mmCIF file of C-alpha atoms and ligand atoms in Angstrom:
data_model
loop_
_atom_site.group_PDB
_atom_site.id
_atom_site.type_symbol
_atom_site.label_atom_id
_atom_site.label_comp_id
_atom_site.label_asym_id
_atom_site.label_seq_id
_atom_site.Cartn_x
_atom_site.Cartn_y
_atom_site.Cartn_z
ATOM 1 C CA MET Q 1 45.911 15.654 27.425
ATOM 2 C CA ASP Q 2 47.954 12.105 26.813
ATOM 3 C CA LYS Q 3 48.084 10.790 22.966
ATOM 4 C CA PRO Q 4 44.814 8.314 22.784
ATOM 5 C CA VAL Q 5 46.681 4.679 22.657
ATOM 6 C CA GLU Q 6 45.678 2.751 19.563
ATOM 7 C CA LEU Q 7 44.315 -0.454 20.736
ATOM 8 C CA THR Q 8 44.725 -2.886 17.411
ATOM 9 C CA GLY Q 9 48.278 -3.189 17.987
ATOM 10 C CA LEU Q 10 48.145 -4.362 21.670
ATOM 11 C CA SER Q 11 48.109 -8.176 22.270
ATOM 12 C CA GLN Q 12 45.652 -9.508 24.751
ATOM 13 C CA PRO Q 13 48.454 -9.335 27.830
ATOM 14 C CA GLU Q 14 49.134 -5.643 26.628
ATOM 15 C CA LEU Q 15 45.066 -4.742 26.822
ATOM 16 C CA VAL Q 16 44.454 -5.969 29.691
ATOM 17 C CA SER Q 17 47.584 -4.362 31.433
ATOM 18 C CA PHE Q 18 45.989 -1.375 29.253
ATOM 19 C CA VAL Q 19 42.588 -1.920 31.147
ATOM 20 C CA GLU Q 20 43.971 -2.469 34.614
ATOM 21 C CA THR Q 21 44.819 1.233 34.082
ATOM 22 C CA LEU Q 22 41.577 2.361 34.074
ATOM 23 C CA GLY Q 23 40.778 0.642 37.378
ATOM 24 C CA GLU Q 24 38.959 -2.179 35.570
ATOM 25 C CA ARG Q 25 39.272 -6.044 36.417
ATOM 26 C CA SER Q 26 41.730 -7.560 33.379
ATOM 27 C CA TYR Q 27 38.616 -9.892 31.738
ATOM 28 C CA ARG Q 28 37.793 -6.427 30.261
ATOM 29 C CA GLY Q 29 40.703 -6.306 28.666
ATOM 30 C CA ARG Q 30 39.951 -10.031 27.685
ATOM 31 C CA GLN Q 31 36.896 -8.980 26.163
ATOM 32 C CA LEU Q 32 37.769 -5.811 24.755
ATOM 33 C CA PHE Q 33 40.249 -8.192 22.909
ATOM 34 C CA ALA Q 34 38.006 -10.639 20.993
ATOM 35 C CA ALA Q 35 35.720 -7.730 20.286
ATOM 36 C CA LEU Q 36 38.662 -6.215 18.281
ATOM 37 C CA GLN Q 37 40.173 -8.709 16.727
ATOM 38 C CA HIS Q 38 38.114 -11.993 16.849
ATOM 39 C CA ARG Q 39 35.126 -9.554 16.110
ATOM 40 C CA ARG Q 40 36.987 -6.999 14.457
ATOM 41 C CA LEU Q 41 34.952 -4.289 15.607
ATOM 42 C CA ARG Q 42 36.285 -0.624 14.893
ATOM 43 C CA SER Q 43 34.418 1.547 17.248
ATOM 44 C CA PHE Q 44 33.989 0.989 21.209
ATOM 45 C CA ASP Q 45 30.200 1.988 20.474
ATOM 46 C CA GLU Q 46 30.081 -1.526 18.925
ATOM 47 C CA ILE Q 47 30.952 -3.496 21.544
ATOM 48 C CA THR Q 48 27.600 -3.469 23.375
ATOM 49 C CA ASP Q 49 28.783 -6.086 26.099
ATOM 50 C CA LEU Q 50 31.118 -3.646 27.794
ATOM 51 C CA PRO Q 51 29.486 -0.882 30.056
ATOM 52 C CA LYS Q 52 28.097 2.153 28.720
ATOM 53 C CA GLU Q 53 30.140 3.906 31.226
ATOM 54 C CA LEU Q 54 33.385 2.032 30.086
ATOM 55 C CA ARG Q 55 32.967 2.979 26.568
ATOM 56 C CA THR Q 56 32.865 6.802 27.433
ATOM 57 C CA ARG Q 57 35.813 6.150 29.111
ATOM 58 C CA LEU Q 58 37.449 3.818 26.126
ATOM 59 C CA ASN Q 59 36.408 6.714 23.519
ATOM 60 C CA GLU Q 60 38.315 9.264 26.015
ATOM 61 C CA ALA Q 61 41.519 7.479 26.486
ATOM 62 C CA ALA Q 62 41.588 5.224 23.234
ATOM 63 C CA ARG Q 63 40.880 4.549 19.811
ATOM 64 C CA ALA Q 64 39.269 1.075 18.123
ATOM 65 C CA ALA Q 65 40.733 2.473 14.436
ATOM 66 C CA THR Q 66 42.719 5.133 13.152
ATOM 67 C CA LEU Q 67 42.658 4.612 9.377
ATOM 68 C CA ASN Q 68 39.895 5.781 7.189
ATOM 69 C CA VAL Q 69 39.129 4.367 3.888
ATOM 70 C CA GLU Q 70 38.995 6.886 1.370
ATOM 71 C CA SER Q 71 38.254 5.166 -1.690
ATOM 72 C CA GLN Q 72 37.675 0.939 -2.606
ATOM 73 C CA TYR Q 73 38.777 0.143 -6.122
ATOM 74 C CA ILE Q 74 36.625 -3.583 -7.936
ATOM 75 C CA SER Q 75 38.928 -5.509 -10.389
ATOM 76 C CA THR Q 76 37.251 -7.484 -12.731
ATOM 77 C CA ASP Q 77 38.797 -10.595 -11.470
ATOM 78 C CA GLY Q 78 37.405 -9.637 -8.147
ATOM 79 C CA THR Q 79 40.535 -8.343 -6.905
ATOM 80 C CA ARG Q 80 39.834 -4.840 -3.739
ATOM 81 C CA ARG Q 81 42.622 -2.380 -3.731
ATOM 82 C CA TYR Q 82 41.862 0.316 -0.831
ATOM 83 C CA LEU Q 83 43.490 3.792 -0.459
ATOM 84 C CA MET Q 84 42.813 4.458 3.437
ATOM 85 C CA LYS Q 85 44.550 7.534 5.065
ATOM 86 C CA THR Q 86 46.203 7.335 8.687
ATOM 87 C CA HIS Q 87 45.250 9.572 11.666
ATOM 88 C CA ASP Q 88 48.122 12.190 10.306
ATOM 89 C CA GLY Q 89 46.813 12.031 6.333
ATOM 90 C CA LEU Q 90 48.973 9.811 4.901
ATOM 91 C CA PRO Q 91 48.565 7.093 2.586
ATOM 92 C CA VAL Q 92 48.320 3.092 3.099
ATOM 93 C CA GLU Q 93 47.106 1.136 0.267
ATOM 94 C CA THR Q 94 45.709 -2.561 0.955
ATOM 95 C CA VAL Q 95 45.140 -4.726 -2.032
ATOM 96 C CA PHE Q 96 42.218 -7.891 -1.235
ATOM 97 C CA ILE Q 97 42.848 -10.774 -3.341
ATOM 98 C CA PRO Q 98 40.415 -13.580 -3.503
ATOM 99 C CA GLU Q 99 40.901 -17.187 -4.749
ATOM 100 C CA GLU Q 100 39.638 -20.421 -4.788
ATOM 101 C CA ARG Q 101 40.734 -22.036 -1.691
ATOM 102 C CA ARG Q 102 42.178 -19.204 0.262
ATOM 103 C CA ASP Q 103 42.504 -15.420 0.011
ATOM 104 C CA THR Q 104 45.257 -13.254 -0.123
ATOM 105 C CA ILE Q 105 45.660 -10.135 1.853
ATOM 106 C CA CYS Q 106 48.143 -7.815 0.309
ATOM 107 C CA PHE Q 107 49.341 -5.142 2.943
ATOM 108 C CA SER Q 108 51.429 -2.086 3.532
ATOM 109 C CA SER Q 109 54.292 -1.671 5.892
ATOM 110 C CA GLN Q 110 54.940 1.913 5.050
ATOM 111 C CA SER Q 111 53.248 4.922 3.604
ATOM 112 C CA GLY Q 112 55.226 5.391 0.571
ATOM 113 C CA CYS Q 113 59.263 3.429 0.407
ATOM 114 C CA PRO Q 114 62.626 4.790 0.932
ATOM 115 C CA LEU Q 115 63.915 2.789 -1.912
ATOM 116 C CA GLN Q 116 64.429 3.608 -5.099
ATOM 117 C CA CYS Q 117 63.253 0.716 -6.990
ATOM 118 C CA THR Q 118 63.216 1.927 -10.708
ATOM 119 C CA PHE Q 119 60.344 -0.618 -11.476
ATOM 120 C CA CYS Q 120 57.935 0.772 -8.757
ATOM 121 C CA LEU Q 121 55.820 3.100 -8.179
ATOM 122 C CA THR Q 122 55.404 3.498 -5.315
ATOM 123 C CA ALA Q 123 58.966 4.381 -4.809
ATOM 124 C CA GLN Q 124 58.268 8.184 -6.435
ATOM 125 C CA LEU Q 125 56.700 8.343 -3.112
ATOM 126 C CA GLY Q 126 59.864 8.201 -1.126
ATOM 127 C CA LEU Q 127 59.385 7.415 2.047
ATOM 128 C CA LEU Q 128 55.979 9.455 4.013
ATOM 129 C CA ARG Q 129 56.921 7.226 7.567
ATOM 130 C CA SER Q 130 56.573 3.613 8.631
ATOM 131 C CA LEU Q 131 52.953 2.170 9.883
ATOM 132 C CA THR Q 132 52.732 1.032 13.407
ATOM 133 C CA ALA Q 133 51.542 -2.510 14.128
ATOM 134 C CA GLY Q 134 47.744 -1.174 15.047
ATOM 135 C CA GLU Q 135 48.100 0.316 11.353
ATOM 136 C CA ILE Q 136 49.021 -3.155 10.234
ATOM 137 C CA VAL Q 137 46.874 -5.045 11.867
ATOM 138 C CA GLU Q 138 43.774 -2.597 10.754
ATOM 139 C CA GLN Q 139 44.398 -2.771 7.180
ATOM 140 C CA ILE Q 140 43.698 -6.784 7.407
ATOM 141 C CA VAL Q 141 40.852 -6.062 9.556
ATOM 142 C CA ILE Q 142 39.385 -3.762 7.124
ATOM 143 C CA ALA Q 143 39.906 -6.243 3.781
ATOM 144 C CA LEU Q 144 37.917 -8.887 5.907
ATOM 145 C CA ASN Q 145 35.241 -6.836 7.067
ATOM 146 C CA ASP Q 146 34.426 -5.238 3.530
ATOM 147 C CA ALA Q 147 35.046 -8.732 2.315
ATOM 148 C CA TYR Q 148 32.738 -10.642 4.287
ATOM 149 C CA GLY Q 149 31.415 -8.494 7.037
ATOM 150 C CA ALA Q 150 32.707 -8.067 10.953
ATOM 151 C CA GLY Q 151 32.823 -10.751 13.011
ATOM 152 C CA VAL Q 152 31.441 -13.432 10.164
ATOM 153 C CA LYS Q 153 34.484 -15.935 9.702
ATOM 154 C CA PRO Q 154 35.715 -15.870 6.458
ATOM 155 C CA PRO Q 155 35.087 -19.157 4.537
ATOM 156 C CA ARG Q 156 38.120 -19.578 3.126
ATOM 157 C CA GLY Q 157 41.833 -19.500 4.891
ATOM 158 C CA THR Q 158 43.382 -15.928 4.795
ATOM 159 C CA ASN Q 159 47.170 -15.284 3.744
ATOM 160 C CA LEU Q 160 48.893 -12.155 4.263
ATOM 161 C CA VAL Q 161 51.576 -11.047 2.088
ATOM 162 C CA ALA Q 162 53.918 -7.865 3.204
ATOM 163 C CA MET Q 163 53.819 -7.156 -0.392
ATOM 164 C CA GLY Q 164 52.327 -3.104 -0.269
ATOM 165 C CA ALA Q 165 54.080 -0.312 -0.222
ATOM 166 C CA GLY Q 166 57.201 -0.398 2.085
ATOM 167 C CA GLU Q 167 60.228 -2.178 2.716
ATOM 168 C CA PRO Q 168 59.260 -4.637 5.561
ATOM 169 C CA LEU Q 169 62.256 -5.485 7.010
ATOM 170 C CA LEU Q 170 63.037 -1.470 7.281
ATOM 171 C CA ASN Q 171 60.103 -1.760 10.196
ATOM 172 C CA LEU Q 172 60.732 -5.144 11.351
ATOM 173 C CA ASP Q 173 59.780 -4.043 15.358
ATOM 174 C CA ALA Q 174 56.397 -2.675 13.898
ATOM 175 C CA LEU Q 175 55.720 -5.807 11.535
ATOM 176 C CA LEU Q 176 56.720 -8.758 14.417
ATOM 177 C CA LYS Q 177 54.611 -7.075 16.727
ATOM 178 C CA ALA Q 178 51.678 -7.182 14.579
ATOM 179 C CA LEU Q 179 52.648 -10.878 13.458
ATOM 180 C CA ARG Q 180 51.965 -11.866 17.186
ATOM 181 C CA VAL Q 181 49.275 -9.639 17.576
ATOM 182 C CA MET Q 182 47.019 -11.243 14.731
ATOM 183 C CA ALA Q 183 48.689 -14.875 15.403
ATOM 184 C CA ASP Q 184 46.695 -14.834 18.577
ATOM 185 C CA PRO Q 185 43.970 -17.924 18.757
ATOM 186 C CA GLN Q 186 41.327 -15.546 20.206
ATOM 187 C CA GLY Q 187 41.931 -12.951 17.711
ATOM 188 C CA LEU Q 188 42.335 -13.048 14.135
ATOM 189 C CA HIS Q 189 44.245 -16.175 14.399
ATOM 190 C CA ILE Q 190 46.379 -15.718 11.004
ATOM 191 C CA VAL Q 191 49.352 -17.615 12.131
ATOM 192 C CA PRO Q 192 53.215 -16.367 10.709
ATOM 193 C CA ASN Q 193 53.052 -19.942 8.562
ATOM 194 C CA ARG Q 194 50.747 -17.532 6.346
ATOM 195 C CA VAL Q 195 52.363 -14.990 6.220
ATOM 196 C CA THR Q 196 55.160 -14.042 3.392
ATOM 197 C CA VAL Q 197 57.118 -10.486 3.949
ATOM 198 C CA SER Q 198 59.077 -9.853 0.646
ATOM 199 C CA THR Q 199 62.278 -7.352 0.973
ATOM 200 C CA ALA Q 200 64.932 -5.956 -1.467
ATOM 201 C CA GLY Q 201 67.169 -7.326 0.462
ATOM 202 C CA VAL Q 202 68.038 -5.388 3.646
ATOM 203 C CA VAL Q 203 71.199 -8.066 4.990
ATOM 204 C CA PRO Q 204 71.198 -7.020 8.285
ATOM 205 C CA ARG Q 205 67.641 -7.407 9.096
ATOM 206 C CA ILE Q 206 67.709 -10.995 6.939
ATOM 207 C CA LEU Q 207 69.993 -12.290 9.991
ATOM 208 C CA ASP Q 208 67.995 -10.978 12.342
ATOM 209 C CA LEU Q 209 65.051 -12.298 11.295
ATOM 210 C CA ALA Q 210 66.816 -15.924 10.831
ATOM 211 C CA LYS Q 211 66.985 -16.113 14.695
ATOM 212 C CA VAL Q 212 63.147 -14.991 14.874
ATOM 213 C CA SER Q 213 61.320 -18.570 16.172
ATOM 214 C CA ASP Q 214 57.888 -17.461 15.262
ATOM 215 C CA ARG Q 215 59.013 -16.068 12.077
ATOM 216 C CA PRO Q 216 56.675 -15.399 8.530
ATOM 217 C CA HIS Q 217 57.987 -16.953 5.220
ATOM 218 C CA LEU Q 218 60.957 -14.666 3.572
ATOM 219 C CA ALA Q 219 60.693 -13.635 -0.293
ATOM 220 C CA ILE Q 220 63.550 -11.754 -1.522
ATOM 221 C CA SER Q 221 63.199 -9.308 -4.690
ATOM 222 C CA LEU Q 222 66.123 -9.729 -7.135
ATOM 223 C CA ALA Q 223 65.022 -8.305 -10.375
ATOM 224 C CA ALA Q 224 68.339 -8.910 -11.433
ATOM 225 C CA PRO Q 225 71.129 -11.425 -12.133
ATOM 226 C CA THR Q 226 74.141 -9.435 -11.920
ATOM 227 C CA ASP Q 227 75.138 -6.300 -9.681
ATOM 228 C CA GLU Q 228 75.605 -3.595 -12.659
ATOM 229 C CA LEU Q 229 72.223 -4.655 -13.630
ATOM 230 C CA ARG Q 230 71.061 -4.453 -10.252
ATOM 231 C CA ASN Q 231 72.399 -1.224 -9.262
ATOM 232 C CA GLU Q 232 70.411 -0.058 -11.467
ATOM 233 C CA LEU Q 233 67.279 -1.081 -10.878
ATOM 234 C CA MET Q 234 67.138 -1.609 -7.024
ATOM 235 C CA PRO Q 235 70.271 0.925 -5.729
ATOM 236 C CA ILE Q 236 69.776 -0.660 -2.592
ATOM 237 C CA ASN Q 237 72.022 -3.450 -4.173
ATOM 238 C CA LYS Q 238 75.007 -0.571 -4.254
ATOM 239 C CA ARG Q 239 74.590 -1.213 -0.826
ATOM 240 C CA TRP Q 240 74.437 -4.642 -0.305
ATOM 241 C CA PRO Q 241 75.232 -6.180 -3.422
ATOM 242 C CA LEU Q 242 74.114 -9.747 -4.441
ATOM 243 C CA ASP Q 243 76.791 -11.772 -3.064
ATOM 244 C CA ASP Q 244 75.945 -10.255 0.445
ATOM 245 C CA LEU Q 245 72.865 -11.147 -0.346
ATOM 246 C CA LEU Q 246 73.021 -14.386 -0.855
ATOM 247 C CA SER Q 247 75.532 -15.268 1.585
ATOM 248 C CA ALA Q 248 72.592 -13.533 4.103
ATOM 249 C CA CYS Q 249 70.012 -15.707 2.528
ATOM 250 C CA LYS Q 250 71.999 -19.178 2.765
ATOM 251 C CA VAL Q 251 72.111 -18.206 6.596
ATOM 252 C CA PHE Q 252 68.579 -17.721 6.574
ATOM 253 C CA GLU Q 253 67.855 -20.709 4.734
ATOM 254 C CA MET Q 254 70.411 -23.211 7.457
ATOM 255 C CA SER Q 255 67.657 -21.668 9.883
ATOM 256 C CA LEU Q 256 64.399 -22.764 7.783
ATOM 257 C CA LYS Q 257 62.444 -25.481 10.020
ATOM 258 C CA PRO Q 258 60.107 -28.055 8.447
ATOM 259 C CA GLY Q 259 57.442 -26.325 6.057
ATOM 260 C CA GLU Q 260 59.298 -22.904 6.226
ATOM 261 C CA ARG Q 261 60.261 -21.813 2.453
ATOM 262 C CA LEU Q 262 62.565 -19.106 1.212
ATOM 263 C CA THR Q 263 61.376 -17.365 -2.180
ATOM 264 C CA PHE Q 264 63.047 -15.282 -4.878
ATOM 265 C CA GLU Q 265 61.315 -12.883 -6.539
ATOM 266 C CA TYR Q 266 62.222 -11.787 -10.097
ATOM 267 C CA VAL Q 267 59.968 -9.094 -12.059
ATOM 268 C CA MET Q 268 60.136 -9.611 -15.663
ATOM 269 C CA LEU Q 269 61.223 -6.597 -17.565
ATOM 270 C CA ASP Q 270 61.063 -6.802 -20.959
ATOM 271 C CA GLY Q 271 64.257 -6.419 -22.761
ATOM 272 C CA VAL Q 272 65.905 -5.384 -19.632
ATOM 273 C CA ASN Q 273 66.217 -8.909 -17.285
ATOM 274 C CA ASP Q 274 64.519 -11.370 -19.725
ATOM 275 C CA SER Q 275 67.184 -12.832 -21.561
ATOM 276 C CA ASP Q 276 68.262 -16.608 -22.015
ATOM 277 C CA VAL Q 277 72.098 -15.321 -20.290
ATOM 278 C CA GLN Q 278 70.502 -13.715 -17.614
ATOM 279 C CA ALA Q 279 68.364 -16.872 -17.007
ATOM 280 C CA ARG Q 280 71.354 -18.847 -17.005
ATOM 281 C CA GLN Q 281 73.183 -16.258 -14.857
ATOM 282 C CA LEU Q 282 70.332 -16.456 -12.236
ATOM 283 C CA ALA Q 283 70.415 -20.068 -12.231
ATOM 284 C CA ASN Q 284 74.293 -20.112 -11.847
ATOM 285 C CA LEU Q 285 74.042 -17.297 -8.690
ATOM 286 C CA LEU Q 286 71.843 -19.535 -6.705
ATOM 287 C CA ASN Q 287 73.329 -23.040 -7.184
ATOM 288 C CA ARG Q 288 77.152 -21.308 -6.902
ATOM 289 C CA HIS Q 289 74.834 -19.990 -3.565
ATOM 290 C CA ASN Q 290 74.210 -23.484 -3.054
ATOM 291 C CA ILE Q 291 70.758 -22.318 -2.473
ATOM 292 C CA ALA Q 292 67.963 -24.454 -2.763
ATOM 293 C CA ALA Q 293 64.840 -21.955 -3.020
ATOM 294 C CA LYS Q 294 62.336 -21.639 -5.417
ATOM 295 C CA VAL Q 295 62.019 -18.739 -7.922
ATOM 296 C CA ASN Q 296 58.696 -16.881 -9.152
ATOM 297 C CA LEU Q 297 58.570 -15.127 -11.915
ATOM 298 C CA ILE Q 298 56.368 -12.023 -11.910
ATOM 299 C CA PRO Q 299 55.350 -10.356 -15.465
ATOM 300 C CA HIS Q 300 56.179 -6.500 -14.951
ATOM 301 C CA ASN Q 301 52.668 -4.646 -13.930
ATOM 302 C CA PRO Q 302 52.920 -1.501 -16.460
ATOM 303 C CA ALA Q 303 52.941 1.751 -14.779
ATOM 304 C CA ASP Q 304 52.941 5.020 -16.304
ATOM 305 C CA PRO Q 305 55.315 7.046 -15.950
ATOM 306 C CA LEU Q 306 57.686 3.773 -15.635
ATOM 307 C CA PRO Q 307 59.661 3.036 -18.587
ATOM 308 C CA TYR Q 308 59.308 -0.602 -18.696
ATOM 309 C CA ARG Q 309 56.891 -3.143 -20.227
ATOM 310 C CA PRO Q 310 56.122 -6.867 -19.375
ATOM 311 C CA SER Q 311 58.119 -9.609 -20.947
ATOM 312 C CA ASP Q 312 56.346 -11.786 -23.297
ATOM 313 C CA GLU Q 313 54.778 -15.055 -22.255
ATOM 314 C CA ALA Q 314 56.525 -17.007 -24.781
ATOM 315 C CA THR Q 315 60.226 -15.233 -23.088
ATOM 316 C CA VAL Q 316 58.647 -15.835 -19.499
ATOM 317 C CA ASP Q 317 58.440 -19.372 -20.585
ATOM 318 C CA ARG Q 318 61.868 -19.743 -21.828
ATOM 319 C CA PHE Q 319 63.156 -18.089 -18.730
ATOM 320 C CA LYS Q 320 61.397 -20.554 -16.588
ATOM 321 C CA SER Q 321 62.552 -23.453 -18.958
ATOM 322 C CA ILE Q 322 66.209 -23.039 -18.544
ATOM 323 C CA LEU Q 323 65.968 -22.113 -14.675
ATOM 324 C CA GLU Q 324 64.311 -25.415 -14.592
ATOM 325 C CA SER Q 325 67.038 -27.181 -16.137
ATOM 326 C CA LYS Q 326 69.355 -26.105 -14.170
ATOM 327 C CA GLY Q 327 67.209 -27.583 -11.020
ATOM 328 C CA ILE Q 328 65.607 -23.954 -9.937
ATOM 329 C CA HIS Q 329 62.064 -24.645 -9.023
ATOM 330 C CA THR Q 330 60.269 -21.506 -10.838
ATOM 331 C CA TYR Q 331 56.939 -20.616 -10.927
ATOM 332 C CA VAL Q 332 55.567 -17.537 -13.054
ATOM 333 C CA ARG Q 333 52.814 -15.405 -10.974
ATOM 334 C CA LYS Q 334 50.130 -14.374 -12.316
ATOM 335 C CA PRO Q 335 48.968 -10.900 -11.959
ATOM 336 C CA ARG Q 336 45.966 -9.921 -10.472
ATOM 337 C CA GLY Q 337 44.128 -6.522 -10.567
ATOM 338 C CA ARG Q 338 45.749 -5.150 -12.761
ATOM 339 C CA ASP Q 339 43.167 -2.743 -14.328
ATOM 340 C CA ILE Q 340 42.785 -0.932 -10.939
ATOM 341 C CA PHE Q 341 46.653 -0.257 -10.131
ATOM 342 C CA ALA Q 342 46.257 -3.049 -7.831
ATOM 343 C CA ALA Q 343 49.410 -5.518 -9.011
ATOM 344 C CA CYS Q 344 52.742 -5.589 -7.737
ATOM 345 C CA GLY Q 345 54.993 -2.453 -8.088
ATOM 346 C CA GLN Q 346 51.869 -0.505 -8.698
ATOM 347 C CA LEU Q 347 50.458 1.142 -5.510
ATOM 348 C CA ALA Q 348 51.206 4.456 -5.124
ATOM 349 C CA ALA Q 349 48.026 6.177 -4.181
ATOM 350 C CA ARG Q 350 46.559 6.361 -7.562
ATOM 351 C CA GLN Q 351 43.174 7.688 -7.354
ATOM 352 C CA SER Q 352 42.725 10.517 -10.077
ATOM 353 C CA THR Q 353 43.971 8.614 -13.318
ATOM 354 C CA LEU Q 354 41.843 5.542 -12.660
ATOM 355 C CA SER Q 355 38.261 5.140 -14.765
ATOM 356 C CA ASN Q 356 35.955 3.029 -15.494
ATOM 357 C CA LEU Q 357 35.973 0.995 -12.176
ATOM 358 C CA SER Q 358 33.953 0.093 -9.705
ATOM 359 C CA GLN Q 359 34.315 3.083 -6.996
ATOM 360 C CA ILE Q 360 32.757 3.041 -3.569
ATOM 361 C CA THR Q 361 34.111 5.518 -1.478
ATOM 362 C CA SER Q 362 34.617 6.963 2.075
ATOM 363 C CA ILE Q 363 33.291 3.518 3.590
ATOM 364 C CA GLY Q 364 35.140 4.887 6.731
ATOM 365 C CA ALA Q 365 37.290 3.949 9.739
ATOM 366 C CA ASN Q 366 33.909 2.484 11.041
ATOM 367 C CA ASN Q 367 33.396 -0.858 8.795
HETATM 368 S S1 SF4 V 1 59.573 -2.638 -4.717
HETATM 369 FE FE1 SF4 V 1 59.102 -2.706 -3.271
HETATM 370 S S2 SF4 V 1 61.177 -1.609 -1.871
HETATM 371 FE FE2 SF4 V 1 61.186 -1.067 -3.714
HETATM 372 S S3 SF4 V 1 60.766 0.708 -3.885
HETATM 373 FE FE3 SF4 V 1 58.578 -0.688 -4.378
HETATM 374 S S4 SF4 V 1 57.822 -0.684 -2.379
HETATM 375 FE FE4 SF4 V 1 59.868 0.016 -2.124
#
């Protein structure tokens, strides 16, 4: 028997073609798309406006959901972290961050990650596999359903960030496919302008993305102002050193449309990359390449067994002032969900080490 088709990663026209292969009229495909993407239903049996006989055939030929939520952790600041499993048993982590005016969902593009950034727990998993477009879309559906209930319109806008596990630009095709499905006004309707993809610096894919018209915003994780230090913290730098990376960023910047932005992220590691000299080196690097981007300073999130501590507040503030004095727009990102290992660099399928948490287990694929 053929492998069941994952329907969550299909666009509306693809779903129409799929139902036609089952001998159904095209409007059934549109109905199915609205049920999966707009009403966020995760089982064919819940789509009661489809004939029972069609639901039976769909159950045989396809899947409305493939991810299972194994555990959920709720932070004291309202952040929720979901630990899910793929149909083949691999971990996927997603974080829902409620804010006053919008919600942000941080999703994973891969299970594990092949890159070896030394300040990141996910690196320790290695790459398990890249996620499919459907598995990316499902993470958003699951988080929204958990926060608001299936089919309930979120009261605030939803922003997405591809900053969970994995290097999104090493799974670019599936990522762009998922974003196009989610942008459909008759589905989730989350447009690329509300999405930011963070890369460790996969130069050829940055150049590819510069040519994509319906692309998300791009953020580059820098972590160091010199090749010497970056080689140590982010070994991808040995393949694409800072000058190559910044030249690609310049090409990307020249292709920006109004309202688009390019961001650099800089994780602040106590005594490693947070000195005044390093702040000046970072400003000079960006100015030398004539890039008018903004910099987000991210205090490191402690995560045993990583050998780093976060820079203290005064150091972060001084680093920020030095960058600003050299004309660089700089912001400090507030950490969220540290207590549940939901913060940047802390995602590593952690389960057993958590204590004193609100934990809801096994909410299942159909929630
Ligand atoms: S920081 Fe991102 S790219 Fe680097 S190892 Fe972690 S998940 Fe992978």
